[in-house]
Amino acid sequence: MGDLRSGFVTVVGRPNVGKSTLVNAILGTKVTITSPRPNTTRRTVRGVLHRPGVQAVVVDTPGLHRPKSALGARLNDHVAEALDDIDVCVPVLDATAAVGPGDRLVLARAVDSPAQIVVVVNKLDHAPRPDVLERLAQAQAAVQEAGAPPERVIEYFPLSARTGEGVPALVDAVLARLEPGPAYFPDDMVSDVPEAFWVAELVREQLLAHVREELPHAIACRVTEWEWPVVRIDIVVERESQKGMVIGRGGALLKEVGSAVRAQLPPGAFVELRVRVEKHWQQRPDVIERLGY
Ligand code: GDP
Ligand code: MG
């Protein structure tokens, strides 16, 4: 074990506050996909930050929300599990929106956990200074309301996960709170995301960036064959009528998605995309399981 300090650092918050963007910014590399659509993250992703003498396992979670489907309920379960037995909890708030009931729930969960708490107010680049100060005050009030004892030291970091402003200070504060512990992952490991799941996620990220407003929730992606350099991926939608929207005119959208994904893979990769209908999969626990969420 030596002199290593280590621990689990879990990032939580409402959908779309910038949790995944923050996890990538903390790690300095992309381990989790992001998008302007809520509920992009569908499973817990662990990234590993290695520094001399310190190892932090940084955990990205799906947004905590009021579930409307079996998938939504499953995502909230992932969050609850991720809050179990952690060292540092990082609740993330969005500086561009008032602290609401969803945020208060997130802060209350953090206060209830035995973890140390470091609160982030994100999107500093997009909010006027007075708004940021107001969020910080609201967050502090919510933490007190949730019953945090006055002696519990809670720090607050306004920052921008997108520009990186304020991220190094957050990282220093989080690492400073870790205590002596084992190495949880080997030195060369940056995340626990299996390669096949990762490529399927890259496809979904591109689809989220390109398809029309109503579609994102209905889309899932799964690698069906992996014989490097050939990777076959099923894009699953809920209804026959959604197939065309994903394929695009003359296959244009699929082609664009395929090449954007290929550009992020090692040279020579051959990405084959197929669109399939899996009726109402978001309501079917067996399909959700099969998709790895
Ligand atoms: P998550 O659902 O909490 O994981 O949020 P994401 O990381 O997927 O981000 C949601 C949206 O907010 C995306 O469009 C991000 O680009 C955007 N976003 C994240 N961080 C920032 C930030 O610091 N500033 C601004 N302006 N946008 C951000
Ligand atoms: Mg996310």
PDB file of C-alpha atoms and ligand atoms in Angstrom:
ATOM      1  CA  MET A   1       0.000   0.000   0.000  1.00  0.00           C
ATOM      2  CA  GLY A   2       2.889   2.385   0.748  1.00  0.00           C
ATOM      3  CA  ASP A   3       2.051   6.052   1.141  1.00  0.00           C
ATOM      4  CA  LEU A   4      -0.824   6.103  -1.321  1.00  0.00           C
ATOM      5  CA  ARG A   5      -3.913   8.154  -0.590  1.00  0.00           C
ATOM      6  CA  SER A   6      -6.992   7.076  -2.494  1.00  0.00           C
ATOM      7  CA  GLY A   7     -10.763   7.128  -2.611  1.00  0.00           C
ATOM      8  CA  PHE A   8     -14.036   7.278  -4.477  1.00  0.00           C
ATOM      9  CA  VAL A   9     -15.246  10.691  -5.594  1.00  0.00           C
ATOM     10  CA  THR A  10     -18.830  10.644  -6.828  1.00  0.00           C
ATOM     11  CA  VAL A  11     -20.348  13.399  -8.955  1.00  0.00           C
ATOM     12  CA  VAL A  12     -24.126  13.770  -8.566  1.00  0.00           C
ATOM     13  CA  GLY A  13     -26.781  16.238  -9.685  1.00  0.00           C
ATOM     14  CA  ARG A  14     -29.938  16.851 -11.669  1.00  0.00           C
ATOM     15  CA  PRO A  15     -29.910  15.904 -15.345  1.00  0.00           C
ATOM     16  CA  ASN A  16     -27.994  18.322 -17.589  1.00  0.00           C
ATOM     17  CA  VAL A  17     -26.103  20.325 -14.957  1.00  0.00           C
ATOM     18  CA  GLY A  18     -22.796  19.232 -16.530  1.00  0.00           C
ATOM     19  CA  LYS A  19     -21.736  16.208 -14.448  1.00  0.00           C
ATOM     20  CA  SER A  20     -20.234  14.264 -17.346  1.00  0.00           C
ATOM     21  CA  THR A  21     -18.489  17.341 -18.744  1.00  0.00           C
ATOM     22  CA  LEU A  22     -17.024  17.906 -15.273  1.00  0.00           C
ATOM     23  CA  VAL A  23     -15.824  14.307 -14.909  1.00  0.00           C
ATOM     24  CA  ASN A  24     -14.023  14.560 -18.259  1.00  0.00           C
ATOM     25  CA  ALA A  25     -12.532  17.923 -17.214  1.00  0.00           C
ATOM     26  CA  ILE A  26     -11.302  16.518 -13.893  1.00  0.00           C
ATOM     27  CA  LEU A  27      -9.689  13.548 -15.627  1.00  0.00           C
ATOM     28  CA  GLY A  28      -8.358  15.640 -18.508  1.00  0.00           C
ATOM     29  CA  THR A  29      -9.616  13.009 -20.951  1.00  0.00           C
ATOM     30  CA  LYS A  30     -12.954  11.893 -22.330  1.00  0.00           C
ATOM     31  CA  VAL A  31     -14.334   8.865 -20.479  1.00  0.00           C
ATOM     32  CA  THR A  32     -18.044   9.664 -20.554  1.00  0.00           C
ATOM     33  CA  ILE A  33     -20.303  11.112 -23.240  1.00  0.00           C
ATOM     34  CA  THR A  34     -22.136  14.449 -22.931  1.00  0.00           C
ATOM     35  CA  SER A  35     -24.986  16.161 -24.737  1.00  0.00           C
ATOM     36  CA  PRO A  36     -27.469  19.025 -24.366  1.00  0.00           C
ATOM     37  CA  ARG A  37     -30.233  16.418 -23.830  1.00  0.00           C
ATOM     38  CA  PRO A  38     -31.171  15.333 -20.304  1.00  0.00           C
ATOM     39  CA  ASN A  39     -30.572  11.702 -19.251  1.00  0.00           C
ATOM     40  CA  THR A  40     -27.644  11.112 -21.560  1.00  0.00           C
ATOM     41  CA  THR A  41     -25.688   9.133 -18.969  1.00  0.00           C
ATOM     42  CA  ARG A  42     -27.223   5.701 -18.464  1.00  0.00           C
ATOM     43  CA  ARG A  43     -24.790   3.910 -16.255  1.00  0.00           C
ATOM     44  CA  THR A  44     -22.223   4.744 -13.644  1.00  0.00           C
ATOM     45  CA  VAL A  45     -18.844   5.418 -15.203  1.00  0.00           C
ATOM     46  CA  ARG A  46     -15.646   5.279 -13.166  1.00  0.00           C
ATOM     47  CA  GLY A  47     -12.648   7.270 -14.344  1.00  0.00           C
ATOM     48  CA  VAL A  48      -9.303   7.086 -12.597  1.00  0.00           C
ATOM     49  CA  LEU A  49      -7.186  10.127 -11.778  1.00  0.00           C
ATOM     50  CA  HIS A  50      -3.559   9.193 -11.131  1.00  0.00           C
ATOM     51  CA  ARG A  51      -1.261  11.685  -9.405  1.00  0.00           C
ATOM     52  CA  PRO A  52       2.006  10.976  -7.604  1.00  0.00           C
ATOM     53  CA  GLY A  53       0.983   9.363  -4.315  1.00  0.00           C
ATOM     54  CA  VAL A  54      -2.752   9.762  -4.991  1.00  0.00           C
ATOM     55  CA  GLN A  55      -5.404   7.785  -6.831  1.00  0.00           C
ATOM     56  CA  ALA A  56      -8.938   9.157  -7.134  1.00  0.00           C
ATOM     57  CA  VAL A  57     -11.714   7.090  -8.665  1.00  0.00           C
ATOM     58  CA  VAL A  58     -14.052   9.713 -10.136  1.00  0.00           C
ATOM     59  CA  VAL A  59     -17.580   8.405 -10.617  1.00  0.00           C
ATOM     60  CA  ASP A  60     -20.039   9.888 -13.123  1.00  0.00           C
ATOM     61  CA  THR A  61     -23.705   9.106 -12.442  1.00  0.00           C
ATOM     62  CA  PRO A  62     -27.000   9.454 -14.302  1.00  0.00           C
ATOM     63  CA  GLY A  63     -28.967  12.571 -13.293  1.00  0.00           C
ATOM     64  CA  LEU A  64     -31.254  12.173 -10.296  1.00  0.00           C
ATOM     65  CA  HIS A  65     -34.820  12.795 -11.528  1.00  0.00           C
ATOM     66  CA  ARG A  66     -38.469  11.829 -11.190  1.00  0.00           C
ATOM     67  CA  PRO A  67     -38.634   8.590 -13.210  1.00  0.00           C
ATOM     68  CA  LYS A  68     -41.225   8.179 -15.963  1.00  0.00           C
ATOM     69  CA  SER A  69     -40.110   4.765 -17.220  1.00  0.00           C
ATOM     70  CA  ALA A  70     -38.396   1.559 -16.155  1.00  0.00           C
ATOM     71  CA  LEU A  71     -35.203   3.025 -17.622  1.00  0.00           C
ATOM     72  CA  GLY A  72     -35.609   6.192 -15.513  1.00  0.00           C
ATOM     73  CA  ALA A  73     -36.103   4.158 -12.330  1.00  0.00           C
ATOM     74  CA  ARG A  74     -33.024   2.072 -13.151  1.00  0.00           C
ATOM     75  CA  LEU A  75     -30.961   5.262 -13.615  1.00  0.00           C
ATOM     76  CA  ASN A  76     -31.994   6.526 -10.155  1.00  0.00           C
ATOM     77  CA  ASP A  77     -30.995   3.131  -8.691  1.00  0.00           C
ATOM     78  CA  HIS A  78     -27.540   3.593 -10.212  1.00  0.00           C
ATOM     79  CA  VAL A  79     -27.243   6.938  -8.393  1.00  0.00           C
ATOM     80  CA  ALA A  80     -28.271   5.446  -5.040  1.00  0.00           C
ATOM     81  CA  GLU A  81     -25.723   2.636  -5.431  1.00  0.00           C
ATOM     82  CA  ALA A  82     -23.035   5.127  -6.404  1.00  0.00           C
ATOM     83  CA  LEU A  83     -23.569   7.075  -3.167  1.00  0.00           C
ATOM     84  CA  ASP A  84     -22.896   3.997  -1.096  1.00  0.00           C
ATOM     85  CA  ASP A  85     -19.525   3.800   0.571  1.00  0.00           C
ATOM     86  CA  ILE A  86     -17.771   6.765  -1.030  1.00  0.00           C
ATOM     87  CA  ASP A  87     -15.191   9.211   0.254  1.00  0.00           C
ATOM     88  CA  VAL A  88     -16.069  12.486  -1.404  1.00  0.00           C
ATOM     89  CA  CYS A  89     -19.438  13.521  -2.822  1.00  0.00           C
ATOM     90  CA  VAL A  90     -19.524  16.307  -5.403  1.00  0.00           C
ATOM     91  CA  PRO A  91     -23.053  17.649  -5.884  1.00  0.00           C
ATOM     92  CA  VAL A  92     -23.204  19.777  -9.035  1.00  0.00           C
ATOM     93  CA  LEU A  93     -25.559  22.744  -9.478  1.00  0.00           C
ATOM     94  CA  ASP A  94     -26.160  24.777 -12.624  1.00  0.00           C
ATOM     95  CA  ALA A  95     -25.361  28.476 -12.132  1.00  0.00           C
ATOM     96  CA  THR A  96     -27.755  29.432 -14.937  1.00  0.00           C
ATOM     97  CA  ALA A  97     -30.848  28.085 -13.104  1.00  0.00           C
ATOM     98  CA  ALA A  98     -32.224  28.803  -9.627  1.00  0.00           C
ATOM     99  CA  VAL A  99     -31.665  26.088  -7.017  1.00  0.00           C
ATOM    100  CA  GLY A 100     -34.898  24.066  -7.149  1.00  0.00           C
ATOM    101  CA  PRO A 101     -36.481  21.020  -5.490  1.00  0.00           C
ATOM    102  CA  GLY A 102     -34.380  18.640  -7.610  1.00  0.00           C
ATOM    103  CA  ASP A 103     -31.173  20.308  -6.468  1.00  0.00           C
ATOM    104  CA  ARG A 104     -32.338  20.307  -2.852  1.00  0.00           C
ATOM    105  CA  LEU A 105     -32.946  16.558  -3.099  1.00  0.00           C
ATOM    106  CA  VAL A 106     -29.446  16.058  -4.491  1.00  0.00           C
ATOM    107  CA  LEU A 107     -27.879  18.152  -1.713  1.00  0.00           C
ATOM    108  CA  ALA A 108     -29.935  16.302   0.924  1.00  0.00           C
ATOM    109  CA  ARG A 109     -28.691  12.939  -0.423  1.00  0.00           C
ATOM    110  CA  ALA A 110     -25.137  14.232  -0.171  1.00  0.00           C
ATOM    111  CA  VAL A 111     -25.688  15.415   3.411  1.00  0.00           C
ATOM    112  CA  ASP A 112     -27.180  12.012   4.320  1.00  0.00           C
ATOM    113  CA  SER A 113     -24.142  10.154   2.998  1.00  0.00           C
ATOM    114  CA  PRO A 114     -21.119   9.771   5.256  1.00  0.00           C
ATOM    115  CA  ALA A 115     -18.938  11.287   2.530  1.00  0.00           C
ATOM    116  CA  GLN A 116     -17.124  14.581   2.614  1.00  0.00           C
ATOM    117  CA  ILE A 117     -18.944  17.171   0.531  1.00  0.00           C
ATOM    118  CA  VAL A 118     -17.517  19.512  -2.086  1.00  0.00           C
ATOM    119  CA  VAL A 119     -20.269  21.451  -3.877  1.00  0.00           C
ATOM    120  CA  VAL A 120     -19.782  22.653  -7.461  1.00  0.00           C
ATOM    121  CA  VAL A 121     -21.677  25.540  -9.063  1.00  0.00           C
ATOM    122  CA  ASN A 122     -21.080  24.893 -12.765  1.00  0.00           C
ATOM    123  CA  LYS A 123     -21.451  26.903 -15.997  1.00  0.00           C
ATOM    124  CA  LEU A 124     -19.689  29.936 -14.554  1.00  0.00           C
ATOM    125  CA  ASP A 125     -18.919  30.978 -18.138  1.00  0.00           C
ATOM    126  CA  HIS A 126     -22.622  31.325 -18.854  1.00  0.00           C
ATOM    127  CA  ALA A 127     -23.954  33.083 -15.745  1.00  0.00           C
ATOM    128  CA  PRO A 128     -23.649  36.680 -14.552  1.00  0.00           C
ATOM    129  CA  ARG A 129     -21.571  37.037 -11.379  1.00  0.00           C
ATOM    130  CA  PRO A 130     -24.550  38.049  -9.129  1.00  0.00           C
ATOM    131  CA  ASP A 131     -26.404  34.879 -10.187  1.00  0.00           C
ATOM    132  CA  VAL A 132     -23.414  32.751  -9.235  1.00  0.00           C
ATOM    133  CA  LEU A 133     -23.277  34.364  -5.790  1.00  0.00           C
ATOM    134  CA  GLU A 134     -27.002  33.821  -5.352  1.00  0.00           C
ATOM    135  CA  ARG A 135     -26.627  30.102  -6.249  1.00  0.00           C
ATOM    136  CA  LEU A 136     -23.844  29.730  -3.736  1.00  0.00           C
ATOM    137  CA  ALA A 137     -26.044  31.275  -1.017  1.00  0.00           C
ATOM    138  CA  GLN A 138     -29.017  29.111  -2.024  1.00  0.00           C
ATOM    139  CA  ALA A 139     -26.860  25.991  -1.976  1.00  0.00           C
ATOM    140  CA  GLN A 140     -25.553  26.824   1.469  1.00  0.00           C
ATOM    141  CA  ALA A 141     -29.096  27.382   2.766  1.00  0.00           C
ATOM    142  CA  ALA A 142     -30.248  24.066   1.257  1.00  0.00           C
ATOM    143  CA  VAL A 143     -27.361  22.205   2.881  1.00  0.00           C
ATOM    144  CA  GLN A 144     -28.249  23.665   6.265  1.00  0.00           C
ATOM    145  CA  GLU A 145     -31.934  22.841   5.771  1.00  0.00           C
ATOM    146  CA  ALA A 146     -30.933  19.265   5.007  1.00  0.00           C
ATOM    147  CA  GLY A 147     -29.467  19.092   8.486  1.00  0.00           C
ATOM    148  CA  ALA A 148     -25.713  19.311   7.960  1.00  0.00           C
ATOM    149  CA  PRO A 149     -24.111  19.976  11.354  1.00  0.00           C
ATOM    150  CA  PRO A 150     -22.177  23.276  11.498  1.00  0.00           C
ATOM    151  CA  GLU A 151     -18.877  21.478  12.141  1.00  0.00           C
ATOM    152  CA  ARG A 152     -19.084  19.578   8.860  1.00  0.00           C
ATOM    153  CA  VAL A 153     -16.679  21.340   6.514  1.00  0.00           C
ATOM    154  CA  ILE A 154     -18.336  21.867   3.141  1.00  0.00           C
ATOM    155  CA  GLU A 155     -16.517  23.738   0.394  1.00  0.00           C
ATOM    156  CA  TYR A 156     -18.120  25.451  -2.600  1.00  0.00           C
ATOM    157  CA  PHE A 157     -16.488  25.809  -6.015  1.00  0.00           C
ATOM    158  CA  PRO A 158     -17.900  27.986  -8.771  1.00  0.00           C
ATOM    159  CA  LEU A 159     -16.324  26.778 -12.021  1.00  0.00           C
ATOM    160  CA  SER A 160     -16.801  26.061 -15.692  1.00  0.00           C
ATOM    161  CA  ALA A 161     -16.483  22.418 -16.673  1.00  0.00           C
ATOM    162  CA  ARG A 162     -16.618  23.530 -20.293  1.00  0.00           C
ATOM    163  CA  THR A 163     -13.766  26.080 -20.256  1.00  0.00           C
ATOM    164  CA  GLY A 164     -11.884  24.426 -17.398  1.00  0.00           C
ATOM    165  CA  GLU A 165     -11.851  27.641 -15.323  1.00  0.00           C
ATOM    166  CA  GLY A 166     -11.746  26.687 -11.642  1.00  0.00           C
ATOM    167  CA  VAL A 167     -11.348  22.954 -12.283  1.00  0.00           C
ATOM    168  CA  PRO A 168      -7.736  22.653 -11.007  1.00  0.00           C
ATOM    169  CA  ALA A 169      -8.754  24.266  -7.690  1.00  0.00           C
ATOM    170  CA  LEU A 170     -11.584  21.748  -7.344  1.00  0.00           C
ATOM    171  CA  VAL A 171      -9.242  18.849  -8.096  1.00  0.00           C
ATOM    172  CA  ASP A 172      -6.761  20.064  -5.469  1.00  0.00           C
ATOM    173  CA  ALA A 173      -9.520  20.373  -2.855  1.00  0.00           C
ATOM    174  CA  VAL A 174     -10.914  16.921  -3.617  1.00  0.00           C
ATOM    175  CA  LEU A 175      -7.511  15.212  -3.604  1.00  0.00           C
ATOM    176  CA  ALA A 176      -6.611  16.954  -0.333  1.00  0.00           C
ATOM    177  CA  ARG A 177      -9.543  15.197   1.323  1.00  0.00           C
ATOM    178  CA  LEU A 178      -8.450  11.659   0.413  1.00  0.00           C
ATOM    179  CA  GLU A 179      -6.985   9.454   3.088  1.00  0.00           C
ATOM    180  CA  PRO A 180      -4.417   6.620   3.003  1.00  0.00           C
ATOM    181  CA  GLY A 181      -5.837   3.691   1.068  1.00  0.00           C
ATOM    182  CA  PRO A 182      -5.208   1.015  -1.560  1.00  0.00           C
ATOM    183  CA  ALA A 183      -4.794   1.438  -5.323  1.00  0.00           C
ATOM    184  CA  TYR A 184      -8.215   0.492  -6.667  1.00  0.00           C
ATOM    185  CA  PHE A 185      -7.087   0.325 -10.288  1.00  0.00           C
ATOM    186  CA  PRO A 186      -3.792  -0.386 -12.079  1.00  0.00           C
ATOM    187  CA  ASP A 187      -1.583   2.630 -12.936  1.00  0.00           C
ATOM    188  CA  ASP A 188      -2.402   2.563 -16.636  1.00  0.00           C
ATOM    189  CA  MET A 189      -6.163   2.319 -16.350  1.00  0.00           C
ATOM    190  CA  VAL A 190      -8.175   5.487 -17.029  1.00  0.00           C
ATOM    191  CA  SER A 191     -11.726   4.109 -16.808  1.00  0.00           C
ATOM    192  CA  ASP A 192     -13.802   1.024 -16.132  1.00  0.00           C
ATOM    193  CA  VAL A 193     -15.805   1.365 -19.342  1.00  0.00           C
ATOM    194  CA  PRO A 194     -15.424  -1.742 -21.526  1.00  0.00           C
ATOM    195  CA  GLU A 195     -14.246  -0.909 -25.070  1.00  0.00           C
ATOM    196  CA  ALA A 196     -17.398  -2.217 -26.731  1.00  0.00           C
ATOM    197  CA  PHE A 197     -19.674  -0.216 -24.454  1.00  0.00           C
ATOM    198  CA  TRP A 198     -17.541   2.858 -25.123  1.00  0.00           C
ATOM    199  CA  VAL A 199     -17.838   2.615 -28.908  1.00  0.00           C
ATOM    200  CA  ALA A 200     -21.615   2.152 -28.585  1.00  0.00           C
ATOM    201  CA  GLU A 201     -21.680   5.256 -26.384  1.00  0.00           C
ATOM    202  CA  LEU A 202     -19.737   7.263 -28.981  1.00  0.00           C
ATOM    203  CA  VAL A 203     -22.385   6.292 -31.544  1.00  0.00           C
ATOM    204  CA  ARG A 204     -25.165   7.376 -29.188  1.00  0.00           C
ATOM    205  CA  GLU A 205     -23.380  10.670 -28.484  1.00  0.00           C
ATOM    206  CA  GLN A 206     -23.270  11.449 -32.200  1.00  0.00           C
ATOM    207  CA  LEU A 207     -26.899  10.477 -32.645  1.00  0.00           C
ATOM    208  CA  LEU A 208     -27.908  12.749 -29.752  1.00  0.00           C
ATOM    209  CA  ALA A 209     -26.075  15.589 -31.435  1.00  0.00           C
ATOM    210  CA  HIS A 210     -27.840  15.012 -34.763  1.00  0.00           C
ATOM    211  CA  VAL A 211     -31.375  13.679 -34.326  1.00  0.00           C
ATOM    212  CA  ARG A 212     -34.548  15.632 -33.744  1.00  0.00           C
ATOM    213  CA  GLU A 213     -35.696  16.765 -30.306  1.00  0.00           C
ATOM    214  CA  GLU A 214     -38.129  13.962 -29.420  1.00  0.00           C
ATOM    215  CA  LEU A 215     -35.906  11.028 -30.285  1.00  0.00           C
ATOM    216  CA  PRO A 216     -32.970  10.868 -27.827  1.00  0.00           C
ATOM    217  CA  HIS A 217     -34.684   8.866 -25.078  1.00  0.00           C
ATOM    218  CA  ALA A 218     -35.831   6.263 -27.567  1.00  0.00           C
ATOM    219  CA  ILE A 219     -32.307   5.497 -28.780  1.00  0.00           C
ATOM    220  CA  ALA A 220     -29.989   2.827 -27.452  1.00  0.00           C
ATOM    221  CA  CYS A 221     -26.810   1.416 -28.984  1.00  0.00           C
ATOM    222  CA  ARG A 222     -25.157  -1.939 -28.591  1.00  0.00           C
ATOM    223  CA  VAL A 223     -22.122  -3.575 -30.161  1.00  0.00           C
ATOM    224  CA  THR A 224     -23.214  -6.886 -31.686  1.00  0.00           C
ATOM    225  CA  GLU A 225     -19.900  -7.907 -33.201  1.00  0.00           C
ATOM    226  CA  TRP A 226     -16.355  -6.897 -32.454  1.00  0.00           C
ATOM    227  CA  GLU A 227     -13.762  -8.330 -34.757  1.00  0.00           C
ATOM    228  CA  TRP A 228     -11.264  -5.556 -34.915  1.00  0.00           C
ATOM    229  CA  PRO A 229     -11.080  -3.567 -37.149  1.00  0.00           C
ATOM    230  CA  VAL A 230     -14.743  -4.381 -37.856  1.00  0.00           C
ATOM    231  CA  VAL A 231     -17.256  -3.180 -35.262  1.00  0.00           C
ATOM    232  CA  ARG A 232     -20.963  -3.830 -35.813  1.00  0.00           C
ATOM    233  CA  ILE A 233     -23.387  -1.755 -33.800  1.00  0.00           C
ATOM    234  CA  ASP A 234     -27.149  -1.978 -33.471  1.00  0.00           C
ATOM    235  CA  ILE A 235     -28.995   1.288 -33.023  1.00  0.00           C
ATOM    236  CA  VAL A 236     -32.206   0.404 -31.204  1.00  0.00           C
ATOM    237  CA  VAL A 237     -35.313   2.575 -31.501  1.00  0.00           C
ATOM    238  CA  GLU A 238     -38.804   2.073 -30.080  1.00  0.00           C
ATOM    239  CA  ARG A 239     -40.985   2.418 -33.149  1.00  0.00           C
ATOM    240  CA  GLU A 240     -40.835   1.678 -36.851  1.00  0.00           C
ATOM    241  CA  SER A 241     -41.508   5.386 -37.557  1.00  0.00           C
ATOM    242  CA  GLN A 242     -38.288   6.362 -35.757  1.00  0.00           C
ATOM    243  CA  LYS A 243     -36.053   4.309 -38.038  1.00  0.00           C
ATOM    244  CA  GLY A 244     -36.151   6.822 -40.875  1.00  0.00           C
ATOM    245  CA  MET A 245     -35.217   9.706 -38.576  1.00  0.00           C
ATOM    246  CA  VAL A 246     -32.073   7.897 -37.517  1.00  0.00           C
ATOM    247  CA  ILE A 247     -31.103   6.786 -41.008  1.00  0.00           C
ATOM    248  CA  GLY A 248     -31.641  10.193 -42.606  1.00  0.00           C
ATOM    249  CA  ARG A 249     -32.287  11.016 -46.233  1.00  0.00           C
ATOM    250  CA  GLY A 250     -30.480   8.439 -48.342  1.00  0.00           C
ATOM    251  CA  GLY A 251     -28.639   7.241 -45.223  1.00  0.00           C
ATOM    252  CA  ALA A 252     -26.982  10.651 -44.823  1.00  0.00           C
ATOM    253  CA  LEU A 253     -27.356  10.893 -41.062  1.00  0.00           C
ATOM    254  CA  LEU A 254     -26.028   7.393 -40.402  1.00  0.00           C
ATOM    255  CA  LYS A 255     -23.074   8.076 -42.650  1.00  0.00           C
ATOM    256  CA  GLU A 256     -22.239  11.273 -40.770  1.00  0.00           C
ATOM    257  CA  VAL A 257     -22.548   9.528 -37.416  1.00  0.00           C
ATOM    258  CA  GLY A 258     -20.343   6.662 -38.594  1.00  0.00           C
ATOM    259  CA  SER A 259     -17.519   8.898 -39.746  1.00  0.00           C
ATOM    260  CA  ALA A 260     -17.631  11.101 -36.615  1.00  0.00           C
ATOM    261  CA  VAL A 261     -17.282   7.957 -34.494  1.00  0.00           C
ATOM    262  CA  ARG A 262     -14.523   6.509 -36.685  1.00  0.00           C
ATOM    263  CA  ALA A 263     -12.547   9.746 -36.239  1.00  0.00           C
ATOM    264  CA  GLN A 264     -12.383   9.027 -32.487  1.00  0.00           C
ATOM    265  CA  LEU A 265     -11.201   5.424 -32.876  1.00  0.00           C
ATOM    266  CA  PRO A 266      -7.768   4.062 -33.718  1.00  0.00           C
ATOM    267  CA  PRO A 267      -7.028   4.326 -37.469  1.00  0.00           C
ATOM    268  CA  GLY A 268      -8.445   1.595 -39.681  1.00  0.00           C
ATOM    269  CA  ALA A 269     -11.640   1.026 -37.701  1.00  0.00           C
ATOM    270  CA  PHE A 270     -14.606  -0.063 -39.754  1.00  0.00           C
ATOM    271  CA  VAL A 271     -17.904   0.913 -38.141  1.00  0.00           C
ATOM    272  CA  GLU A 272     -21.078  -0.762 -39.365  1.00  0.00           C
ATOM    273  CA  LEU A 273     -24.364   0.657 -38.127  1.00  0.00           C
ATOM    274  CA  ARG A 274     -27.732  -1.083 -38.287  1.00  0.00           C
ATOM    275  CA  VAL A 275     -31.062   0.295 -37.078  1.00  0.00           C
ATOM    276  CA  ARG A 276     -33.467  -2.075 -35.311  1.00  0.00           C
ATOM    277  CA  VAL A 277     -36.844  -1.667 -33.639  1.00  0.00           C
ATOM    278  CA  GLU A 278     -37.244  -3.037 -30.113  1.00  0.00           C
ATOM    279  CA  LYS A 279     -40.818  -2.143 -29.148  1.00  0.00           C
ATOM    280  CA  HIS A 280     -41.104   0.052 -26.016  1.00  0.00           C
ATOM    281  CA  TRP A 281     -37.678  -1.071 -24.807  1.00  0.00           C
ATOM    282  CA  GLN A 282     -37.551   1.736 -22.218  1.00  0.00           C
ATOM    283  CA  GLN A 283     -40.331  -0.056 -20.307  1.00  0.00           C
ATOM    284  CA  ARG A 284     -38.714  -3.509 -20.515  1.00  0.00           C
ATOM    285  CA  PRO A 285     -36.215  -4.396 -17.777  1.00  0.00           C
ATOM    286  CA  ASP A 286     -34.898  -7.392 -19.784  1.00  0.00           C
ATOM    287  CA  VAL A 287     -33.955  -5.188 -22.738  1.00  0.00           C
ATOM    288  CA  ILE A 288     -32.502  -2.486 -20.467  1.00  0.00           C
ATOM    289  CA  GLU A 289     -30.325  -5.178 -18.888  1.00  0.00           C
ATOM    290  CA  ARG A 290     -29.227  -6.535 -22.270  1.00  0.00           C
ATOM    291  CA  LEU A 291     -28.242  -3.008 -23.333  1.00  0.00           C
ATOM    292  CA  GLY A 292     -25.937  -2.755 -20.321  1.00  0.00           C
ATOM    293  CA  TYR A 293     -27.678   0.204 -18.611  1.00  0.00           C
TER     294      TYR A 293
HETATM  295  P1  GDP B   1     -25.019  15.856 -17.293  1.00  0.00           P
HETATM  296  O1  GDP B   1     -26.362  15.434 -17.763  1.00  0.00           O
HETATM  297  O2  GDP B   1     -25.112  16.493 -15.929  1.00  0.00           O
HETATM  298  O3  GDP B   1     -23.989  14.797 -17.364  1.00  0.00           O
HETATM  299  O4  GDP B   1     -24.582  17.058 -18.260  1.00  0.00           O
HETATM  300  P2  GDP B   1     -23.567  17.047 -19.518  1.00  0.00           P
HETATM  301  O5  GDP B   1     -22.164  17.017 -19.049  1.00  0.00           O
HETATM  302  O6  GDP B   1     -23.996  16.027 -20.515  1.00  0.00           O
HETATM  303  O7  GDP B   1     -23.821  18.532 -20.048  1.00  0.00           O
HETATM  304  C1  GDP B   1     -25.117  18.997 -20.354  1.00  0.00           C
HETATM  305  C2  GDP B   1     -24.991  20.228 -21.236  1.00  0.00           C
HETATM  306  O8  GDP B   1     -24.413  21.323 -20.502  1.00  0.00           O
HETATM  307  C3  GDP B   1     -24.077  19.989 -22.439  1.00  0.00           C
HETATM  308  O9  GDP B   1     -24.604  20.682 -23.541  1.00  0.00           O
HETATM  309  C4  GDP B   1     -22.769  20.623 -21.977  1.00  0.00           C
HETATM  310  O10 GDP B   1     -21.959  21.061 -23.054  1.00  0.00           O
HETATM  311  C5  GDP B   1     -23.246  21.795 -21.147  1.00  0.00           C
HETATM  312  N1  GDP B   1     -22.251  22.208 -20.157  1.00  0.00           N
HETATM  313  C6  GDP B   1     -21.597  21.423 -19.277  1.00  0.00           C
HETATM  314  N2  GDP B   1     -20.726  22.162 -18.524  1.00  0.00           N
HETATM  315  C7  GDP B   1     -20.850  23.435 -18.949  1.00  0.00           C
HETATM  316  C8  GDP B   1     -20.210  24.679 -18.577  1.00  0.00           C
HETATM  317  O11 GDP B   1     -19.350  24.755 -17.705  1.00  0.00           O
HETATM  318  N3  GDP B   1     -20.628  25.800 -19.237  1.00  0.00           N
HETATM  319  C9  GDP B   1     -21.591  25.756 -20.202  1.00  0.00           C
HETATM  320  N4  GDP B   1     -21.910  26.926 -20.803  1.00  0.00           N
HETATM  321  N5  GDP B   1     -22.181  24.620 -20.593  1.00  0.00           N
HETATM  322  C10 GDP B   1     -21.827  23.464 -19.975  1.00  0.00           C
HETATM  323 MG    MG B   2     -24.131  12.824 -17.858  1.00  0.00          MG
END
